[in-house]
PDB file of C-alpha atoms and ligand atoms in Angstrom:
ATOM      1  CA  UNK A 740       6.533  10.483  14.172  1.00 78.00           C
ATOM      2  CA  UNK A 741       9.144   7.855  14.508  1.00 81.00           C
ATOM      3  CA  UNK A 742       8.312   4.654  16.175  1.00 87.00           C
ATOM      4  CA  UNK A 743       9.997   5.497  19.496  1.00 94.00           C
ATOM      5  CA  UNK A 744       8.942   3.496  22.696  1.00 95.00           C
ATOM      6  CA  UNK A 745       7.316   5.463  25.405  1.00 96.00           C
ATOM      7  CA  UNK A 746      10.044   4.173  27.742  1.00 97.00           C
ATOM      8  CA  UNK A 747      12.703   5.987  25.455  1.00 97.00           C
ATOM      9  CA  UNK A 748      11.140   9.167  24.812  1.00 97.00           C
ATOM     10  CA  UNK A 749      12.211  10.870  27.969  1.00 98.00           C
ATOM     11  CA  UNK A 750      16.239  10.943  28.305  1.00 98.00           C
ATOM     12  CA  UNK A 751      16.738  11.551  31.968  1.00 98.00           C
ATOM     13  CA  UNK A 752      19.918  13.773  32.600  1.00 98.00           C
ATOM     14  CA  UNK A 753      22.020  12.235  35.400  1.00 98.00           C
ATOM     15  CA  UNK A 754      23.375  15.662  36.654  1.00 97.00           C
ATOM     16  CA  UNK A 755      24.647  14.618  39.841  1.00 97.00           C
ATOM     17  CA  UNK A 756      28.221  14.597  41.642  1.00 97.00           C
ATOM     18  CA  UNK A 757      29.263  10.938  41.605  1.00 97.00           C
ATOM     19  CA  UNK A 758      28.432   7.698  39.949  1.00 98.00           C
ATOM     20  CA  UNK A 759      26.893   6.359  43.028  1.00 98.00           C
ATOM     21  CA  UNK A 760      24.377   9.016  42.941  1.00 98.00           C
ATOM     22  CA  UNK A 761      23.757   8.473  39.395  1.00 98.00           C
ATOM     23  CA  UNK A 762      23.256   4.859  39.922  1.00 98.00           C
ATOM     24  CA  UNK A 763      20.723   5.559  42.994  1.00 97.00           C
ATOM     25  CA  UNK A 764      18.792   7.793  40.437  1.00 98.00           C
ATOM     26  CA  UNK A 765      18.696   5.167  37.908  1.00 98.00           C
ATOM     27  CA  UNK A 766      17.536   2.189  40.205  1.00 98.00           C
ATOM     28  CA  UNK A 767      14.817   4.640  41.188  1.00 97.00           C
ATOM     29  CA  UNK A 768      13.561   5.318  37.760  1.00 98.00           C
ATOM     30  CA  UNK A 769      14.511   2.299  35.436  1.00 98.00           C
ATOM     31  CA  UNK A 770      11.008   0.698  35.979  1.00 98.00           C
ATOM     32  CA  UNK A 771       9.842   3.715  33.688  1.00 98.00           C
ATOM     33  CA  UNK A 772      12.782   4.680  31.754  1.00 98.00           C
ATOM     34  CA  UNK A 773      15.251   3.241  29.482  1.00 98.00           C
ATOM     35  CA  UNK A 774      17.321   6.200  28.306  1.00 98.00           C
ATOM     36  CA  UNK A 775      19.829   8.368  30.345  1.00 98.00           C
ATOM     37  CA  UNK A 776      22.214  11.262  29.767  1.00 98.00           C
ATOM     38  CA  UNK A 777      25.449  11.452  31.144  1.00 98.00           C
ATOM     39  CA  UNK A 778      26.893  15.013  31.050  1.00 97.00           C
ATOM     40  CA  UNK A 779      29.909  17.062  31.932  1.00 96.00           C
ATOM     41  CA  UNK A 780      29.442  16.861  35.741  1.00 97.00           C
ATOM     42  CA  UNK A 781      29.233  13.172  36.334  1.00 97.00           C
ATOM     43  CA  UNK A 782      31.672  12.539  33.522  1.00 97.00           C
ATOM     44  CA  UNK A 783      34.177  14.371  35.187  1.00 97.00           C
ATOM     45  CA  UNK A 784      33.642  12.306  38.241  1.00 96.00           C
ATOM     46  CA  UNK A 785      33.528   9.128  36.831  1.00 93.00           C
ATOM     47  CA  UNK A 786      34.556   8.747  33.343  1.00 95.00           C
ATOM     48  CA  UNK A 787      33.026   5.888  31.646  1.00 97.00           C
ATOM     49  CA  UNK A 788      31.859   3.988  34.725  1.00 97.00           C
ATOM     50  CA  UNK A 789      28.196   5.144  34.602  1.00 98.00           C
ATOM     51  CA  UNK A 790      28.072   4.810  31.004  1.00 98.00           C
ATOM     52  CA  UNK A 791      29.275   1.265  30.831  1.00 98.00           C
ATOM     53  CA  UNK A 792      27.168   0.368  33.788  1.00 98.00           C
ATOM     54  CA  UNK A 793      24.042   1.866  32.119  1.00 98.00           C
ATOM     55  CA  UNK A 794      24.839  -0.197  28.906  1.00 98.00           C
ATOM     56  CA  UNK A 795      25.411  -3.364  30.933  1.00 98.00           C
ATOM     57  CA  UNK A 796      21.878  -2.679  32.335  1.00 98.00           C
ATOM     58  CA  UNK A 797      20.360  -2.405  28.885  1.00 98.00           C
ATOM     59  CA  UNK A 798      19.827   1.391  28.843  1.00 98.00           C
ATOM     60  CA  UNK A 799      20.514   3.557  26.059  1.00 98.00           C
ATOM     61  CA  UNK A 800      23.213   6.408  26.794  1.00 98.00           C
ATOM     62  CA  UNK A 801      23.312   9.786  25.367  1.00 98.00           C
ATOM     63  CA  UNK A 802      26.867  11.219  26.232  1.00 98.00           C
ATOM     64  CA  UNK A 803      26.605  14.988  26.287  1.00 97.00           C
ATOM     65  CA  UNK A 804      29.993  16.166  26.119  1.00 97.00           C
ATOM     66  CA  UNK A 805      29.423  18.849  23.587  1.00 96.00           C
ATOM     67  CA  UNK A 806      32.795  18.733  21.872  1.00 95.00           C
ATOM     68  CA  UNK A 807      34.048  21.769  20.418  1.00 94.00           C
ATOM     69  CA  UNK A 808      37.583  22.065  19.286  1.00 94.00           C
ATOM     70  CA  UNK A 809      39.659  21.945  15.987  1.00 96.00           C
ATOM     71  CA  UNK A 810      38.482  19.324  13.725  1.00 95.00           C
ATOM     72  CA  UNK A 811      41.522  16.924  14.210  1.00 97.00           C
ATOM     73  CA  UNK A 812      41.050  16.918  18.026  1.00 97.00           C
ATOM     74  CA  UNK A 813      37.293  16.420  17.773  1.00 96.00           C
ATOM     75  CA  UNK A 814      37.677  13.595  15.341  1.00 96.00           C
ATOM     76  CA  UNK A 815      40.083  11.779  17.795  1.00 97.00           C
ATOM     77  CA  UNK A 816      37.987  12.596  20.810  1.00 96.00           C
ATOM     78  CA  UNK A 817      34.866  10.948  19.093  1.00 96.00           C
ATOM     79  CA  UNK A 818      36.836   7.849  18.243  1.00 96.00           C
ATOM     80  CA  UNK A 819      37.688   7.313  21.775  1.00 95.00           C
ATOM     81  CA  UNK A 820      33.872   7.052  22.450  1.00 96.00           C
ATOM     82  CA  UNK A 821      33.468   4.121  20.064  1.00 91.00           C
ATOM     83  CA  UNK A 822      34.231   1.234  22.536  1.00 89.00           C
ATOM     84  CA  UNK A 823      31.268   2.316  24.897  1.00 95.00           C
ATOM     85  CA  UNK A 824      28.006   1.359  22.829  1.00 96.00           C
ATOM     86  CA  UNK A 825      26.762   4.962  23.320  1.00 98.00           C
ATOM     87  CA  UNK A 826      23.595   5.905  21.376  1.00 98.00           C
ATOM     88  CA  UNK A 827      23.719   9.737  21.030  1.00 98.00           C
ATOM     89  CA  UNK A 828      26.939  11.836  21.516  1.00 97.00           C
ATOM     90  CA  UNK A 829      26.641  15.424  21.142  1.00 97.00           C
ATOM     91  CA  UNK A 830      29.167  18.073  19.454  1.00 95.00           C
ATOM     92  CA  UNK A 831      29.070  21.777  18.509  1.00 93.00           C
ATOM     93  CA  UNK A 832      30.607  22.912  15.648  1.00 82.00           C
ATOM     94  CA  UNK A 833      31.000  24.299  12.184  1.00 87.00           C
ATOM     95  CA  UNK A 834      31.296  22.233   9.134  1.00 93.00           C
ATOM     96  CA  UNK A 835      34.819  21.204   9.456  1.00 93.00           C
ATOM     97  CA  UNK A 836      34.236  20.064  12.955  1.00 95.00           C
ATOM     98  CA  UNK A 837      31.090  18.304  12.133  1.00 95.00           C
ATOM     99  CA  UNK A 838      32.664  16.374   9.122  1.00 96.00           C
ATOM    100  CA  UNK A 839      35.568  15.427  11.178  1.00 96.00           C
ATOM    101  CA  UNK A 840      33.354  13.931  13.943  1.00 96.00           C
ATOM    102  CA  UNK A 841      31.346  12.035  11.289  1.00 96.00           C
ATOM    103  CA  UNK A 842      34.538  10.144  10.233  1.00 95.00           C
ATOM    104  CA  UNK A 843      35.143   8.520  13.640  1.00 95.00           C
ATOM    105  CA  UNK A 844      31.651   8.318  15.011  1.00 93.00           C
ATOM    106  CA  UNK A 845      31.305   4.526  14.282  1.00 92.00           C
ATOM    107  CA  UNK A 846      27.574   3.367  15.247  1.00 93.00           C
ATOM    108  CA  UNK A 847      26.945   6.235  17.403  1.00 96.00           C
ATOM    109  CA  UNK A 848      24.392   8.943  16.221  1.00 97.00           C
ATOM    110  CA  UNK A 849      25.794  12.351  16.254  1.00 97.00           C
ATOM    111  CA  UNK A 850      23.835  15.143  17.463  1.00 97.00           C
ATOM    112  CA  UNK A 851      24.763  18.847  16.761  1.00 96.00           C
ATOM    113  CA  UNK A 852      23.918  21.324  19.549  1.00 95.00           C
ATOM    114  CA  UNK A 853      22.244  24.211  17.563  1.00 92.00           C
ATOM    115  CA  UNK A 854      21.669  27.054  20.355  1.00 83.00           C
ATOM    116  CA  UNK A 855      21.684  26.048  23.938  1.00 88.00           C
ATOM    117  CA  UNK A 856      18.256  26.155  25.574  1.00 84.00           C
ATOM    118  CA  UNK A 857      19.712  28.313  28.512  1.00 87.00           C
ATOM    119  CA  UNK A 858      20.326  31.090  25.620  1.00 85.00           C
ATOM    120  CA  UNK A 859      17.663  33.826  25.063  1.00 84.00           C
ATOM    121  CA  UNK A 860      17.540  36.471  22.230  1.00 89.00           C
ATOM    122  CA  UNK A 861      19.321  39.072  24.324  1.00 89.00           C
ATOM    123  CA  UNK A 862      22.246  36.685  24.788  1.00 88.00           C
ATOM    124  CA  UNK A 863      22.619  36.661  20.800  1.00 86.00           C
ATOM    125  CA  UNK A 864      22.224  40.277  20.791  1.00 92.00           C
ATOM    126  CA  UNK A 865      25.178  40.683  23.563  1.00 91.00           C
ATOM    127  CA  UNK A 866      27.450  38.601  21.027  1.00 90.00           C
ATOM    128  CA  UNK A 867      26.768  41.040  18.338  1.00 91.00           C
ATOM    129  CA  UNK A 868      24.388  38.636  16.422  1.00 88.00           C
ATOM    130  CA  UNK A 869      21.385  40.087  14.566  1.00 91.00           C
ATOM    131  CA  UNK A 870      19.619  36.646  13.776  1.00 90.00           C
ATOM    132  CA  UNK A 871      16.762  35.548  15.822  1.00 91.00           C
ATOM    133  CA  UNK A 872      17.497  32.391  17.654  1.00 90.00           C
ATOM    134  CA  UNK A 873      14.873  30.534  15.497  1.00 92.00           C
ATOM    135  CA  UNK A 874      16.737  31.355  12.398  1.00 94.00           C
ATOM    136  CA  UNK A 875      20.032  30.355  13.797  1.00 91.00           C
ATOM    137  CA  UNK A 876      18.760  27.311  14.983  1.00 93.00           C
ATOM    138  CA  UNK A 877      17.297  26.506  11.767  1.00 96.00           C
ATOM    139  CA  UNK A 878      20.384  27.248   9.746  1.00 95.00           C
ATOM    140  CA  UNK A 879      22.680  25.238  12.213  1.00 94.00           C
ATOM    141  CA  UNK A 880      20.353  22.221  11.834  1.00 96.00           C
ATOM    142  CA  UNK A 881      19.992  22.612   8.254  1.00 95.00           C
ATOM    143  CA  UNK A 882      23.830  22.440   7.992  1.00 95.00           C
ATOM    144  CA  UNK A 883      24.261  19.571  10.236  1.00 95.00           C
ATOM    145  CA  UNK A 884      21.560  17.327   8.206  1.00 95.00           C
ATOM    146  CA  UNK A 885      23.202  18.339   5.119  1.00 95.00           C
ATOM    147  CA  UNK A 886      26.650  17.418   6.392  1.00 95.00           C
ATOM    148  CA  UNK A 887      25.245  13.985   7.396  1.00 94.00           C
ATOM    149  CA  UNK A 888      24.563  14.406  11.113  1.00 95.00           C
ATOM    150  CA  UNK A 889      21.924  12.229  12.491  1.00 95.00           C
ATOM    151  CA  UNK A 890      20.251  14.962  14.708  1.00 96.00           C
ATOM    152  CA  UNK A 891      20.398  18.167  16.419  1.00 97.00           C
ATOM    153  CA  UNK A 892      19.574  19.386  19.991  1.00 96.00           C
ATOM    154  CA  UNK A 893      17.157  22.212  19.931  1.00 95.00           C
ATOM    155  CA  UNK A 894      14.567  23.651  22.205  1.00 93.00           C
ATOM    156  CA  UNK A 895      10.677  22.637  21.599  1.00 93.00           C
ATOM    157  CA  UNK A 896      10.045  26.095  20.470  1.00 92.00           C
ATOM    158  CA  UNK A 897      12.099  25.528  17.364  1.00 93.00           C
ATOM    159  CA  UNK A 898      11.041  21.809  16.923  1.00 95.00           C
ATOM    160  CA  UNK A 899       8.166  22.529  14.908  1.00 95.00           C
ATOM    161  CA  UNK A 900       9.945  24.688  12.159  1.00 95.00           C
ATOM    162  CA  UNK A 901      12.771  22.142  11.987  1.00 96.00           C
ATOM    163  CA  UNK A 902      10.413  18.983  11.479  1.00 96.00           C
ATOM    164  CA  UNK A 903       8.281  20.788   8.762  1.00 95.00           C
ATOM    165  CA  UNK A 904      11.276  22.327   6.858  1.00 95.00           C
ATOM    166  CA  UNK A 905      14.005  19.488   7.221  1.00 95.00           C
ATOM    167  CA  UNK A 906      11.818  16.423   7.103  1.00 93.00           C
ATOM    168  CA  UNK A 907      11.441  13.297   9.229  1.00 93.00           C
ATOM    169  CA  UNK A 908      14.777  11.888   9.187  1.00 91.00           C
ATOM    170  CA  UNK A 909      16.609  14.430  11.443  1.00 94.00           C
ATOM    171  CA  UNK A 910      16.567  13.294  14.972  1.00 97.00           C
ATOM    172  CA  UNK A 911      15.311  16.285  17.094  1.00 97.00           C
ATOM    173  CA  UNK A 912      16.128  16.097  21.154  1.00 97.00           C
ATOM    174  CA  UNK A 913      14.781  18.902  23.033  1.00 96.00           C
ATOM    175  CA  UNK A 914      16.164  19.864  26.478  1.00 95.00           C
ATOM    176  CA  UNK A 915      14.572  22.941  28.362  1.00 92.00           C
ATOM    177  CA  UNK A 916      11.437  20.808  29.598  1.00 94.00           C
ATOM    178  CA  UNK A 917       9.331  21.801  32.476  1.00 91.00           C
ATOM    179  CA  UNK A 918       6.272  20.252  33.619  1.00 90.00           C
ATOM    180  CA  UNK A 919       2.965  22.223  34.599  1.00 80.00           C
ATOM    181  CA  UNK A 920       0.821  25.089  33.065  1.00 69.00           C
ATOM    182  CA  UNK A 921       3.533  27.776  33.933  1.00 77.00           C
ATOM    183  CA  UNK A 922       6.582  26.400  32.553  1.00 73.00           C
ATOM    184  CA  UNK A 923       8.462  29.495  33.541  1.00 76.00           C
ATOM    185  CA  UNK A 924       7.764  29.058  37.055  1.00 79.00           C
ATOM    186  CA  UNK A 925      10.709  26.762  37.893  1.00 79.00           C
ATOM    187  CA  UNK A 926      12.914  27.826  34.745  1.00 82.00           C
ATOM    188  CA  UNK A 927      16.301  27.459  36.725  1.00 85.00           C
ATOM    189  CA  UNK A 928      19.065  28.677  34.207  1.00 84.00           C
ATOM    190  CA  UNK A 929      16.788  27.608  31.040  1.00 81.00           C
ATOM    191  CA  UNK A 930      15.158  30.196  28.737  1.00 87.00           C
ATOM    192  CA  UNK A 931      13.594  28.301  25.993  1.00 84.00           C
ATOM    193  CA  UNK A 932      11.243  26.311  27.665  1.00 87.00           C
ATOM    194  CA  UNK A 933       7.994  24.043  26.940  1.00 90.00           C
ATOM    195  CA  UNK A 934       6.360  21.232  28.262  1.00 94.00           C
ATOM    196  CA  UNK A 935       7.404  17.629  27.179  1.00 95.00           C
ATOM    197  CA  UNK A 936       3.759  17.096  25.396  1.00 95.00           C
ATOM    198  CA  UNK A 937       4.350  20.450  23.487  1.00 95.00           C
ATOM    199  CA  UNK A 938       7.705  19.625  22.305  1.00 96.00           C
ATOM    200  CA  UNK A 939       6.720  16.303  21.089  1.00 96.00           C
ATOM    201  CA  UNK A 940       3.478  17.527  19.396  1.00 96.00           C
ATOM    202  CA  UNK A 941       5.720  20.050  17.748  1.00 95.00           C
ATOM    203  CA  UNK A 942       8.063  17.366  16.413  1.00 96.00           C
ATOM    204  CA  UNK A 943      10.701  16.598  18.786  1.00 96.00           C
ATOM    205  CA  UNK A 944      11.629  12.732  19.057  1.00 97.00           C
ATOM    206  CA  UNK A 945      13.011  12.732  22.393  1.00 97.00           C
ATOM    207  CA  UNK A 946      13.075  15.333  25.469  1.00 97.00           C
ATOM    208  CA  UNK A 947      15.871  15.836  27.883  1.00 97.00           C
ATOM    209  CA  UNK A 948      14.643  16.180  31.356  1.00 97.00           C
ATOM    210  CA  UNK A 949      17.034  16.689  34.537  1.00 96.00           C
ATOM    211  CA  UNK A 950      16.016  18.632  37.651  1.00 94.00           C
ATOM    212  CA  UNK A 951      12.113  18.484  37.297  1.00 94.00           C
ATOM    213  CA  UNK A 952      12.472  14.726  37.773  1.00 96.00           C
ATOM    214  CA  UNK A 953      15.922  14.472  39.724  1.00 95.00           C
ATOM    215  CA  UNK A 954      15.007  17.060  42.208  1.00 93.00           C
ATOM    216  CA  UNK A 955      11.165  16.007  42.724  1.00 93.00           C
ATOM    217  CA  UNK A 956       9.939  14.617  46.077  1.00 94.00           C
ATOM    218  CA  UNK A 957       8.094  12.015  43.961  1.00 95.00           C
ATOM    219  CA  UNK A 958      10.270  11.407  40.346  1.00 96.00           C
ATOM    220  CA  UNK A 959       8.196   8.572  39.348  1.00 97.00           C
ATOM    221  CA  UNK A 960       4.999  10.885  39.739  1.00 96.00           C
ATOM    222  CA  UNK A 961       6.780  13.454  37.533  1.00 95.00           C
ATOM    223  CA  UNK A 962       7.666  10.718  35.086  1.00 97.00           C
ATOM    224  CA  UNK A 963       4.163   9.274  34.918  1.00 97.00           C
ATOM    225  CA  UNK A 964       2.501  12.536  34.224  1.00 95.00           C
ATOM    226  CA  UNK A 965       5.196  13.774  31.453  1.00 96.00           C
ATOM    227  CA  UNK A 966       4.747  10.098  29.746  1.00 97.00           C
ATOM    228  CA  UNK A 967       0.892  10.718  29.831  1.00 96.00           C
ATOM    229  CA  UNK A 968       1.409  13.860  27.975  1.00 95.00           C
ATOM    230  CA  UNK A 969       3.769  12.158  25.362  1.00 95.00           C
ATOM    231  CA  UNK A 970       1.486   9.516  24.785  1.00 94.00           C
ATOM    232  CA  UNK A 971      -1.285  11.966  24.002  1.00 93.00           C
ATOM    233  CA  UNK A 972       0.858  13.857  21.793  1.00 91.00           C
ATOM    234  CA  UNK A 973       2.129  10.923  19.732  1.00 84.00           C
ATOM    235  CA  UNK A 974      -1.327   9.750  19.008  1.00 72.00           C
TER     236      UNK A 974
HETATM  237  O1  C5P B 222      17.535  20.167  34.591  1.00 63.37           O
HETATM  238  P1  C5P B 222      17.275  20.547  33.178  1.00 63.37           P
HETATM  239  O2  C5P B 222      15.909  19.777  32.823  1.00 63.37           O
HETATM  240  O3  C5P B 222      17.183  21.867  33.028  1.00 63.37           O
HETATM  241  O4  C5P B 222      18.524  19.849  32.467  1.00 63.37           O
HETATM  242  C1  C5P B 222      18.659  19.889  31.096  1.00 63.37           C
HETATM  243  C2  C5P B 222      19.812  18.879  30.459  1.00 63.37           C
HETATM  244  O5  C5P B 222      19.948  19.188  29.049  1.00 63.37           O
HETATM  245  C3  C5P B 222      21.157  19.676  31.209  1.00 63.37           C
HETATM  246  O6  C5P B 222      21.995  18.177  31.448  1.00 63.37           O
HETATM  247  C4  C5P B 222      21.810  20.215  30.189  1.00 63.37           C
HETATM  248  O7  C5P B 222      23.388  20.145  30.202  1.00 63.37           O
HETATM  249  C5  C5P B 222      21.258  19.684  28.791  1.00 63.37           C
HETATM  250  N1  C5P B 222      21.163  20.429  27.641  1.00 63.37           N
HETATM  251  C6  C5P B 222      20.598  21.791  27.479  1.00 63.37           C
HETATM  252  N2  C5P B 222      20.410  22.659  26.475  1.00 63.37           N
HETATM  253  C7  C5P B 222      21.175  22.096  25.206  1.00 63.37           C
HETATM  254  C8  C5P B 222      21.854  20.749  25.488  1.00 63.37           C
HETATM  255  C9  C5P B 222      21.825  20.127  26.672  1.00 63.37           C
HETATM  256  O8  C5P B 222      20.038  21.918  28.530  1.00 63.37           O
HETATM  257  N3  C5P B 222      21.117  22.501  24.337  1.00 63.37           N
END
């Protein structure tokens, strides 16, 4: 298991409408957390404002824009992220897209999205695919690793197989996290769900958590409970 401070294990998804709301959420939680995710909604609202603000406050940033385009376009888009001291950036992609992104990623760690955690088996069948999600995630993660990606985004359900088959080097980041004994009770639009502790025990390095913390009446209580699970799982 990598030596990652407990404060950085949870990456809080700042899925809010404005940079002001994002900053409010950071100020409420930064006593316990050091890693935040800026995704499509917030980036559309404020471009790099929150990213740069987070970095100035000493926090790590995952910029989750999941680039997917022809290789040259992805290469040039990734180059535009280089001035912002981002820790993780996400891309989708086949071999050529991943190779192109790696050319310009600078010091950022590049994570390839395997299969979105909102996808279930039936979504693959509807697209005419016969593979299981687990096999597809494994295949994509292996390609990403072979091509030189630093890590992948997968669900906690697949993290065990990836860790066992692909070794320690690959960074595994798992969204689709819900607290409690019945993780499907508050699934929202997620499908492949586990608890934070289970994801880490299976081999994930970080968990990405959004609504369970951001929409909680007491976000700090949820964070503390998750961090207890994470601490127990990393022993
Ligand atoms: O609110 P919730 O905890 O479901 O949020 C999960 C976050 O992780 C969202 O910001 C979503 O965009 C992101 N994500 C995901 N599945 C992926 C990659 C990113 O849910 N495969």
